[in-house]
Tab-separated table of C-alpha atoms in Angstrom:
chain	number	residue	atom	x	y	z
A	1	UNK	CA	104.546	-21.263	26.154
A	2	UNK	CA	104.731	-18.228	24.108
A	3	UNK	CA	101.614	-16.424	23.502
A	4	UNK	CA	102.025	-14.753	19.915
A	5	UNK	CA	100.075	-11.102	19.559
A	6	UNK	CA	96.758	-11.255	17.616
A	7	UNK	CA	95.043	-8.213	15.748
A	8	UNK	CA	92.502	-6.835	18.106
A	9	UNK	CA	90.173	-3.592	17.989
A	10	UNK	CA	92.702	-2.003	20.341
A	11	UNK	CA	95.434	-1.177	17.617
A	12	UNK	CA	92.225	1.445	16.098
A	13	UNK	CA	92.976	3.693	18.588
A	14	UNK	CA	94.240	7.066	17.747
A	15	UNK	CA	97.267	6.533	19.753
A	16	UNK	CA	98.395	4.421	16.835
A	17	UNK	CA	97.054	6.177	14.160
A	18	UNK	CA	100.656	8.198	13.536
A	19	UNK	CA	102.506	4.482	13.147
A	20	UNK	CA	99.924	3.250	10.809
A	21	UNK	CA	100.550	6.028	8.813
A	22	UNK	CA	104.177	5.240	9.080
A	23	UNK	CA	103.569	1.697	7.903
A	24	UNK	CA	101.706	2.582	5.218
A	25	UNK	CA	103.718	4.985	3.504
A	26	UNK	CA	106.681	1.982	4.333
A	27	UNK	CA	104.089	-0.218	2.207
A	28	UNK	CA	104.045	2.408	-0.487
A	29	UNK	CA	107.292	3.055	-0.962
A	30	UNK	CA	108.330	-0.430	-1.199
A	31	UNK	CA	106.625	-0.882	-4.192
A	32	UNK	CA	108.791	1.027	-6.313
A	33	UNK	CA	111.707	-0.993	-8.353
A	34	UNK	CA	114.173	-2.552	-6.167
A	35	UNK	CA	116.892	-0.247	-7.797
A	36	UNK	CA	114.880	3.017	-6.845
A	37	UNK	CA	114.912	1.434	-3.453
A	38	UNK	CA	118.483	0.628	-3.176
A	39	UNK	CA	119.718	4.039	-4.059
A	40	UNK	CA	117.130	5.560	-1.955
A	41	UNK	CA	117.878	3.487	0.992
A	42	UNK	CA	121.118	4.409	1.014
A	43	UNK	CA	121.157	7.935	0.871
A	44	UNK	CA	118.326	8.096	3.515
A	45	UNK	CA	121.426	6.082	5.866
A	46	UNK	CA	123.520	8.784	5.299
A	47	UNK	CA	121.331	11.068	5.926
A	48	UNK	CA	119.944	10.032	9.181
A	49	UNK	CA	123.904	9.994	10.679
A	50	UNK	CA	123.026	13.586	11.254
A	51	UNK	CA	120.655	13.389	13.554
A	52	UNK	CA	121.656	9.656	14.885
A	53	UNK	CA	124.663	10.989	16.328
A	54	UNK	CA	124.859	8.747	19.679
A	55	UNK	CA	124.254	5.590	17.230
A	56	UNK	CA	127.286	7.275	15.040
A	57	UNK	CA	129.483	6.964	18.117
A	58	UNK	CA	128.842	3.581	19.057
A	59	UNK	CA	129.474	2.061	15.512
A	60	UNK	CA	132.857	4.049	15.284
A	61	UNK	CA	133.641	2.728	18.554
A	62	UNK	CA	132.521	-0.699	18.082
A	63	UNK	CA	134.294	-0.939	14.584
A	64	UNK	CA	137.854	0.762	16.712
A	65	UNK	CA	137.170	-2.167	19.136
A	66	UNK	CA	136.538	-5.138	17.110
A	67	UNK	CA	139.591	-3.776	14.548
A	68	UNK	CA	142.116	-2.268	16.258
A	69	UNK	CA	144.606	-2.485	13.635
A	70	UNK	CA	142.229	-1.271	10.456
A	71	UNK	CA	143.057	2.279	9.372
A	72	UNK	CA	141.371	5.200	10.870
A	73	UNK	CA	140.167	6.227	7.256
A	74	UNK	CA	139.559	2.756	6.205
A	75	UNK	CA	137.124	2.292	9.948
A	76	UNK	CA	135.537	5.733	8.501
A	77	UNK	CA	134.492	4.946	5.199
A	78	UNK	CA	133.207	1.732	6.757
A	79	UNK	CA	130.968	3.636	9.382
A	80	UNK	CA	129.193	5.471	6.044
A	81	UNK	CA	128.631	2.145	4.594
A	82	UNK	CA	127.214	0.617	7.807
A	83	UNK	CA	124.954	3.593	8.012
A	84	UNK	CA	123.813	3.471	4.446
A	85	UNK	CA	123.023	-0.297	5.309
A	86	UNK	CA	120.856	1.403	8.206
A	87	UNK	CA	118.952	3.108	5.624
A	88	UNK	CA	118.862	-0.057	3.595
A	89	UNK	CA	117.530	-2.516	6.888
A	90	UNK	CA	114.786	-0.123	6.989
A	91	UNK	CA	113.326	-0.247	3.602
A	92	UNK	CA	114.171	-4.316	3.822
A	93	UNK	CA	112.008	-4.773	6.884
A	94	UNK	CA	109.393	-3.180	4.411
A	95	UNK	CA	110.387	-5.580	1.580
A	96	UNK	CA	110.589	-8.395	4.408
A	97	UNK	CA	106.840	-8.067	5.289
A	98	UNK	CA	104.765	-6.917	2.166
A	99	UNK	CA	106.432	-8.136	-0.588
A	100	UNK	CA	105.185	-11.592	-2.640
A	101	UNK	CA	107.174	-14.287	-2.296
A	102	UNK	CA	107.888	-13.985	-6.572
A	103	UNK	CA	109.349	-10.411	-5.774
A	104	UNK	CA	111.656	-12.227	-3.198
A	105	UNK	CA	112.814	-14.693	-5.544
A	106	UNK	CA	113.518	-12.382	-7.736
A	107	UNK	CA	116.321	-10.652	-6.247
A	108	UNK	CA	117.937	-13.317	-4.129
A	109	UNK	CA	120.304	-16.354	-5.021
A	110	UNK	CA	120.466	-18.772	-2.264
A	111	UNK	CA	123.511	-21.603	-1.656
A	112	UNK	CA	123.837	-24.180	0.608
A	113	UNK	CA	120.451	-25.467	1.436
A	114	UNK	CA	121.857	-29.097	0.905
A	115	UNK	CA	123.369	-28.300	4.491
A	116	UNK	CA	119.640	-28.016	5.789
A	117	UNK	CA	118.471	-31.283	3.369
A	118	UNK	CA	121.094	-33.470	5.204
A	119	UNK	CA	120.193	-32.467	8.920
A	120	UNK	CA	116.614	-33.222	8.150
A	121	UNK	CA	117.521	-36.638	6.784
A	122	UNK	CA	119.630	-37.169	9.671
A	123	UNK	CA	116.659	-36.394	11.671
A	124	UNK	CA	118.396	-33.711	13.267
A	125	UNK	CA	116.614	-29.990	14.882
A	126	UNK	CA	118.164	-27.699	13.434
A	127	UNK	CA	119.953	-24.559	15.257
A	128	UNK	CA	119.945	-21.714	12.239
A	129	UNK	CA	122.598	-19.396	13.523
A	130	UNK	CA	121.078	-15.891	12.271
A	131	UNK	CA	123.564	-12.915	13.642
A	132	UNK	CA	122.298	-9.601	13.620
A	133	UNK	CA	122.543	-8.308	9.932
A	134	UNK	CA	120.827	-5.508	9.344
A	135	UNK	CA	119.224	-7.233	6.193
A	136	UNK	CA	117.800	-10.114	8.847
A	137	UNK	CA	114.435	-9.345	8.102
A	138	UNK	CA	114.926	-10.038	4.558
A	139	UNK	CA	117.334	-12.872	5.354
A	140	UNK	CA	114.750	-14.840	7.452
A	141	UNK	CA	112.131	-14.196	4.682
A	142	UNK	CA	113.889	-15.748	2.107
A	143	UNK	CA	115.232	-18.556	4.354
A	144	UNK	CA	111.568	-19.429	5.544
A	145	UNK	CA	110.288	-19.612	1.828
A	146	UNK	CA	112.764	-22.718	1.471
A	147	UNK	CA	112.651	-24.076	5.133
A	148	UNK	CA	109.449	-22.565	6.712
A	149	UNK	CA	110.933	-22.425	10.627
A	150	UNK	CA	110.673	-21.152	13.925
A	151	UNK	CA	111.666	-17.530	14.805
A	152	UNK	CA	113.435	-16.571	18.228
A	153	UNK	CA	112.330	-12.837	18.924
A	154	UNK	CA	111.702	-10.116	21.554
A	155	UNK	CA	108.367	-9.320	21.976
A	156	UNK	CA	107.949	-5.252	21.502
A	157	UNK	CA	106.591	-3.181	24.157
A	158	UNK	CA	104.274	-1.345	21.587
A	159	UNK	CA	101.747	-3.569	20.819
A	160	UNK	CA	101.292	-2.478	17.331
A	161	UNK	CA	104.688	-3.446	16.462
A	162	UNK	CA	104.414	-6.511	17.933
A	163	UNK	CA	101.790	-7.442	16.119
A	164	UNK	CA	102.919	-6.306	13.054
A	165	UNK	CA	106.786	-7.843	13.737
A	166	UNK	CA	104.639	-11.116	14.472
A	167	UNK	CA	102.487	-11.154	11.682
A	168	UNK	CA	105.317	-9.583	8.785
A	169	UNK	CA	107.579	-12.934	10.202
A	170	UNK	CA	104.715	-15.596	10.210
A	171	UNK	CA	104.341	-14.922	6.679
A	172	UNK	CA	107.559	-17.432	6.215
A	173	UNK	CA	107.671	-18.807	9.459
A	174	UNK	CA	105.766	-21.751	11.432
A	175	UNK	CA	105.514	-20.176	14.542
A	176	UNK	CA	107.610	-17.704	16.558
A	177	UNK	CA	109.086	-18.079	20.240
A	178	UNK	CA	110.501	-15.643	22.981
A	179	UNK	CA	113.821	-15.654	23.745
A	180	UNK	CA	113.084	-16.356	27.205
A	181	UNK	CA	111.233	-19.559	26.357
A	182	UNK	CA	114.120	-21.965	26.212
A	183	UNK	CA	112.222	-24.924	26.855
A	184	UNK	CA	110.108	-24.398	23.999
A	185	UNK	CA	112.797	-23.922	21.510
A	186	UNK	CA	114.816	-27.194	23.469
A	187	UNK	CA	111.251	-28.604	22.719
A	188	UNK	CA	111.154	-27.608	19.312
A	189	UNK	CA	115.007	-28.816	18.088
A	190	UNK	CA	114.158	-32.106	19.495
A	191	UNK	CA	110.902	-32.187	17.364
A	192	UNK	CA	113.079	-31.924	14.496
A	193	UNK	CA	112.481	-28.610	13.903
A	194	UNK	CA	114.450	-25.325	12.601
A	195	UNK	CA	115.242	-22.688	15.419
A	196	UNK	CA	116.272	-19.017	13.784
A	197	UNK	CA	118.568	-18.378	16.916
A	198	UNK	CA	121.118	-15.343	17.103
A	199	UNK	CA	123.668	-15.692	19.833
A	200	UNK	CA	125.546	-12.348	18.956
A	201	UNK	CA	123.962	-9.733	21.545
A	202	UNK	CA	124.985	-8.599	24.741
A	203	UNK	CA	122.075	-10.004	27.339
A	204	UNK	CA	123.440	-8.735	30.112
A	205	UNK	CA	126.049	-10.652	32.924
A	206	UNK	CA	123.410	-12.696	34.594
A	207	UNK	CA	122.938	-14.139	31.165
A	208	UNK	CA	125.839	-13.862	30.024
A	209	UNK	CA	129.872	-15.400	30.244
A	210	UNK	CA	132.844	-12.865	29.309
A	211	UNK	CA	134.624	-14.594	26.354
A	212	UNK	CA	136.624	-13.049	22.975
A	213	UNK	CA	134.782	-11.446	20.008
A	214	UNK	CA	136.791	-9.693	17.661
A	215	UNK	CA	139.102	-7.193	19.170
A	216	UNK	CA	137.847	-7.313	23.027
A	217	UNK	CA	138.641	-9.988	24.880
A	218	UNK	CA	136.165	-9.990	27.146
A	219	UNK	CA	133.103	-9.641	25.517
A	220	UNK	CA	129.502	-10.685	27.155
A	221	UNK	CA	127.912	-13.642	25.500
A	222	UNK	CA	125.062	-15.229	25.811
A	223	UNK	CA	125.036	-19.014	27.758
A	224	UNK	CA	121.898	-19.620	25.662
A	225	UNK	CA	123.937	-21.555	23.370
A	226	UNK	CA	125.526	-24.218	25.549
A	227	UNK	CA	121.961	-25.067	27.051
A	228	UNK	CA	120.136	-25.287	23.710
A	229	UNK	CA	123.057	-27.471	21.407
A	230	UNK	CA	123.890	-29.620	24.777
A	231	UNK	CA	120.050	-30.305	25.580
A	232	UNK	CA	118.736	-30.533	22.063
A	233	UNK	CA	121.715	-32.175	20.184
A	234	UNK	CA	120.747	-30.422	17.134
A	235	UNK	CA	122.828	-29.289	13.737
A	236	UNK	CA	124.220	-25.686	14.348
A	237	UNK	CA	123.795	-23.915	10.799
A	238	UNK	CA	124.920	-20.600	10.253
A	239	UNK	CA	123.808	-18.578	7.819
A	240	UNK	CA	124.598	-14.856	6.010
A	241	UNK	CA	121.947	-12.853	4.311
A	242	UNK	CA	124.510	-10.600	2.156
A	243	UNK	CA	123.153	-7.393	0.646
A	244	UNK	CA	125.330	-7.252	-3.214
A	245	UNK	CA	126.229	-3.874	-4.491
A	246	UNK	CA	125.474	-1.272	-6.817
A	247	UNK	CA	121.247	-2.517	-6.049
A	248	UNK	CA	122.094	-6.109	-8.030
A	249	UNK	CA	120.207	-7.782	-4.981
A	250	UNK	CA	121.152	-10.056	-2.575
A	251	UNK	CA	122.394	-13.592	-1.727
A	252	UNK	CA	121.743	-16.157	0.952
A	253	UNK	CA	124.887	-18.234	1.806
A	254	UNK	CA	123.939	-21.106	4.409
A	255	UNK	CA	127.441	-22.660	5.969
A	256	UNK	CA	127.875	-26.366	6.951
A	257	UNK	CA	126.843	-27.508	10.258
A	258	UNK	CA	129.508	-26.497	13.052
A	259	UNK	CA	130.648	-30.003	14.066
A	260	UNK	CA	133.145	-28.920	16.420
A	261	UNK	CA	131.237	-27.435	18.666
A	262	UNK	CA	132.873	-28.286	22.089
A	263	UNK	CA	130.312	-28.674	24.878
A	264	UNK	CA	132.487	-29.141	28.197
A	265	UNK	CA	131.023	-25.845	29.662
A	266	UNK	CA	129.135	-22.272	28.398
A	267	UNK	CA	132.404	-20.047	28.331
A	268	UNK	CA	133.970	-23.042	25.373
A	269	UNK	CA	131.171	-23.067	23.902
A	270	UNK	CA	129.995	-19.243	23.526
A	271	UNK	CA	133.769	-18.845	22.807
A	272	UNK	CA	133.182	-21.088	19.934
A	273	UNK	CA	130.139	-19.334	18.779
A	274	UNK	CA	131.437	-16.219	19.290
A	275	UNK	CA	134.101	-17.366	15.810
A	276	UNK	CA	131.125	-18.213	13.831
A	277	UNK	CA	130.035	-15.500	14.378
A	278	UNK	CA	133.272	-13.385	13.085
A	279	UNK	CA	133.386	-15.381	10.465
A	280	UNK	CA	129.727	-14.787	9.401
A	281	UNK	CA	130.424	-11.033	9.515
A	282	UNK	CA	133.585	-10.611	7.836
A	283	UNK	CA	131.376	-11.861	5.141
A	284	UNK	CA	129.524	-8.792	4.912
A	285	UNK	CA	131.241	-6.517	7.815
A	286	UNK	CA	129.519	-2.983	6.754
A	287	UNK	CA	126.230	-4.888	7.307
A	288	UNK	CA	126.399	-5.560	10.697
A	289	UNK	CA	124.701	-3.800	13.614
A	290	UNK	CA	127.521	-1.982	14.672
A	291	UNK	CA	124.854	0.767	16.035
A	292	UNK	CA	124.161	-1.501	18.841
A	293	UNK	CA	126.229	-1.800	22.152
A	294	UNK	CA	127.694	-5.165	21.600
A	295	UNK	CA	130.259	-4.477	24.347
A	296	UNK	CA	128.108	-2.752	26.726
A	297	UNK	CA	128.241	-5.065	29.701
A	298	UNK	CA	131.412	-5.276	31.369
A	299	UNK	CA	133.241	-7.678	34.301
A	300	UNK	CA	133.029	-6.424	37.080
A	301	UNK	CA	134.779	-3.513	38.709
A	302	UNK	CA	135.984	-2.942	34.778
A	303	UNK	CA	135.432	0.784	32.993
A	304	UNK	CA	132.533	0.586	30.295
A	305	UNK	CA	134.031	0.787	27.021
A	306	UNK	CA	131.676	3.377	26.147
């Protein structure tokens, strides 16, 4: 069972007095006017590509992997927008975990929770299909204001972020889970309950089966998805927290359950996932976490791509 962090004494200590003061000049700055933030979040993404030049590389060379055929200027322009949507996750993780649920409202239109409605009167657990958006944080949020869940995370290593990671998320959320506790989220989806789940990160190969995503066509995915729809037979929802432009907010598009899900073995089915998931991102593609390795683990005996 996963044991979630608790505020102790500890997280006084002067070690973490330099990340408090990080978090609450994050809290202060997230007060001003969601416009102010917008613009401000974005320049701060461009900014930061000059001294985040390893991340730089690996979203230019995930975006030339996943779209060969796009235009070199056209794969540019798209690596400044990702990067301004760096700038943006940041100030949203902010948003995310100090804002008032009014001030969420506010600036979010959400569609498709009928898709959520008919699962639960079908009794069904839910599997909410969350990919790795940089605007997650704020995503989730919203999402659990409507249909309070169950987050899937990774605890942190620094115990002051996972505290504060634990407690910003459990202001929406019923309870969180690790990712490695796969019984309790089986447990959970048979409970009738919502599982945030994102199946869109490389895990490594013992956890992983080489199927296509995007422009690589063998790409590590996760076998967490077989195991969890074949043992807790629940309704696979994806869902898209898009960022709008020009600071006019944001909106929440949840998708009807995946129905075809085929379940004959992990490599159908993370193949399978692995198209929700394109489809999810072409939705918003300068929002994804591009910055992140997706295609870091390869077959073996094959170059790294990297």
């Amino acid at each position: 069972m996963t044991q979630l962090p608790h505020f102790s004494r500890e997280l006084l200590h002067p070690r973490y007095w330099f990340m408090w003061l990080g978090v609450g000049l994050l809290y202060l700055i997230v007060l001003l006017p969601y416009p102010v933030l917008y613009y401000l979040g974005c320049g701060l993404g461009r900014f930061s590509m000059r001294f985040l030049r390893q991340r730089v590389f690996v979203a230019r060379r995930n975006l030339e992997l996943s779209f060969p055929t796009m235009p070199a200027a056209e794969r540019e322009a798209m690596v400044v927008r990702n990067f301004e949507s760096v700038g943006m996750g940041l100030l949203e993780t902010g948003m995310a975990w100090f804002w008032p649920d009014w001030r969420i409202k506010r600036w979010f239109s959400v569609s498709g929770l009928e898709h959520i409605t008919r699962a639960q009167q079908q009794q069904k657990g839910v599997l909410l299909i969350g990919m790795h958006f940089l605007t997650l944080e704020l995503g989730a949020r919203i999402f659990g204001i409507h249909n309070p869940g169950i987050g899937v995370y990774r605890p942190n290593d620094n115990k002051l972020i996972d505290w504060l990671q634990t407690w910003g998320r459990m202001r929406s959320n019923k309870s969180m889970l690790d990712r490695r506790d796969v019984k309790g989220m089986i447990r959970a989806l048979k409970n009738g309950e919502i599982i945030w789940y994102a199946p869109d990160h490389d895990y490594g190969p013992r956890s992983s089966v080489f199927v296509p995503f995007f422009g690589v066509d063998k790409a590590a995915t996760t076998k967490g998805s077989y195991l969890l729809i074949r043992s807790g037979k629940p309704a696979v929802i994806p869902f898209v927290p898009r960022r709008l432009p020009h600071g006019k907010g944001y909106e929440l598009v949840i998708m009807p359950d995946v129905t075809d899900m085929p379940l004959e073995n992990e490599a159908a089915t993370a193949a399978r996932m692995n198209r929700v998931v394109e489809e999810s991102v072409l939705m918003a593609p300068e929002q994804y976490m591009w910055l992140h390795r997706r295609f870091k683990t390869r077959p073996e005996g094959e170059a790294s791509l990297y």
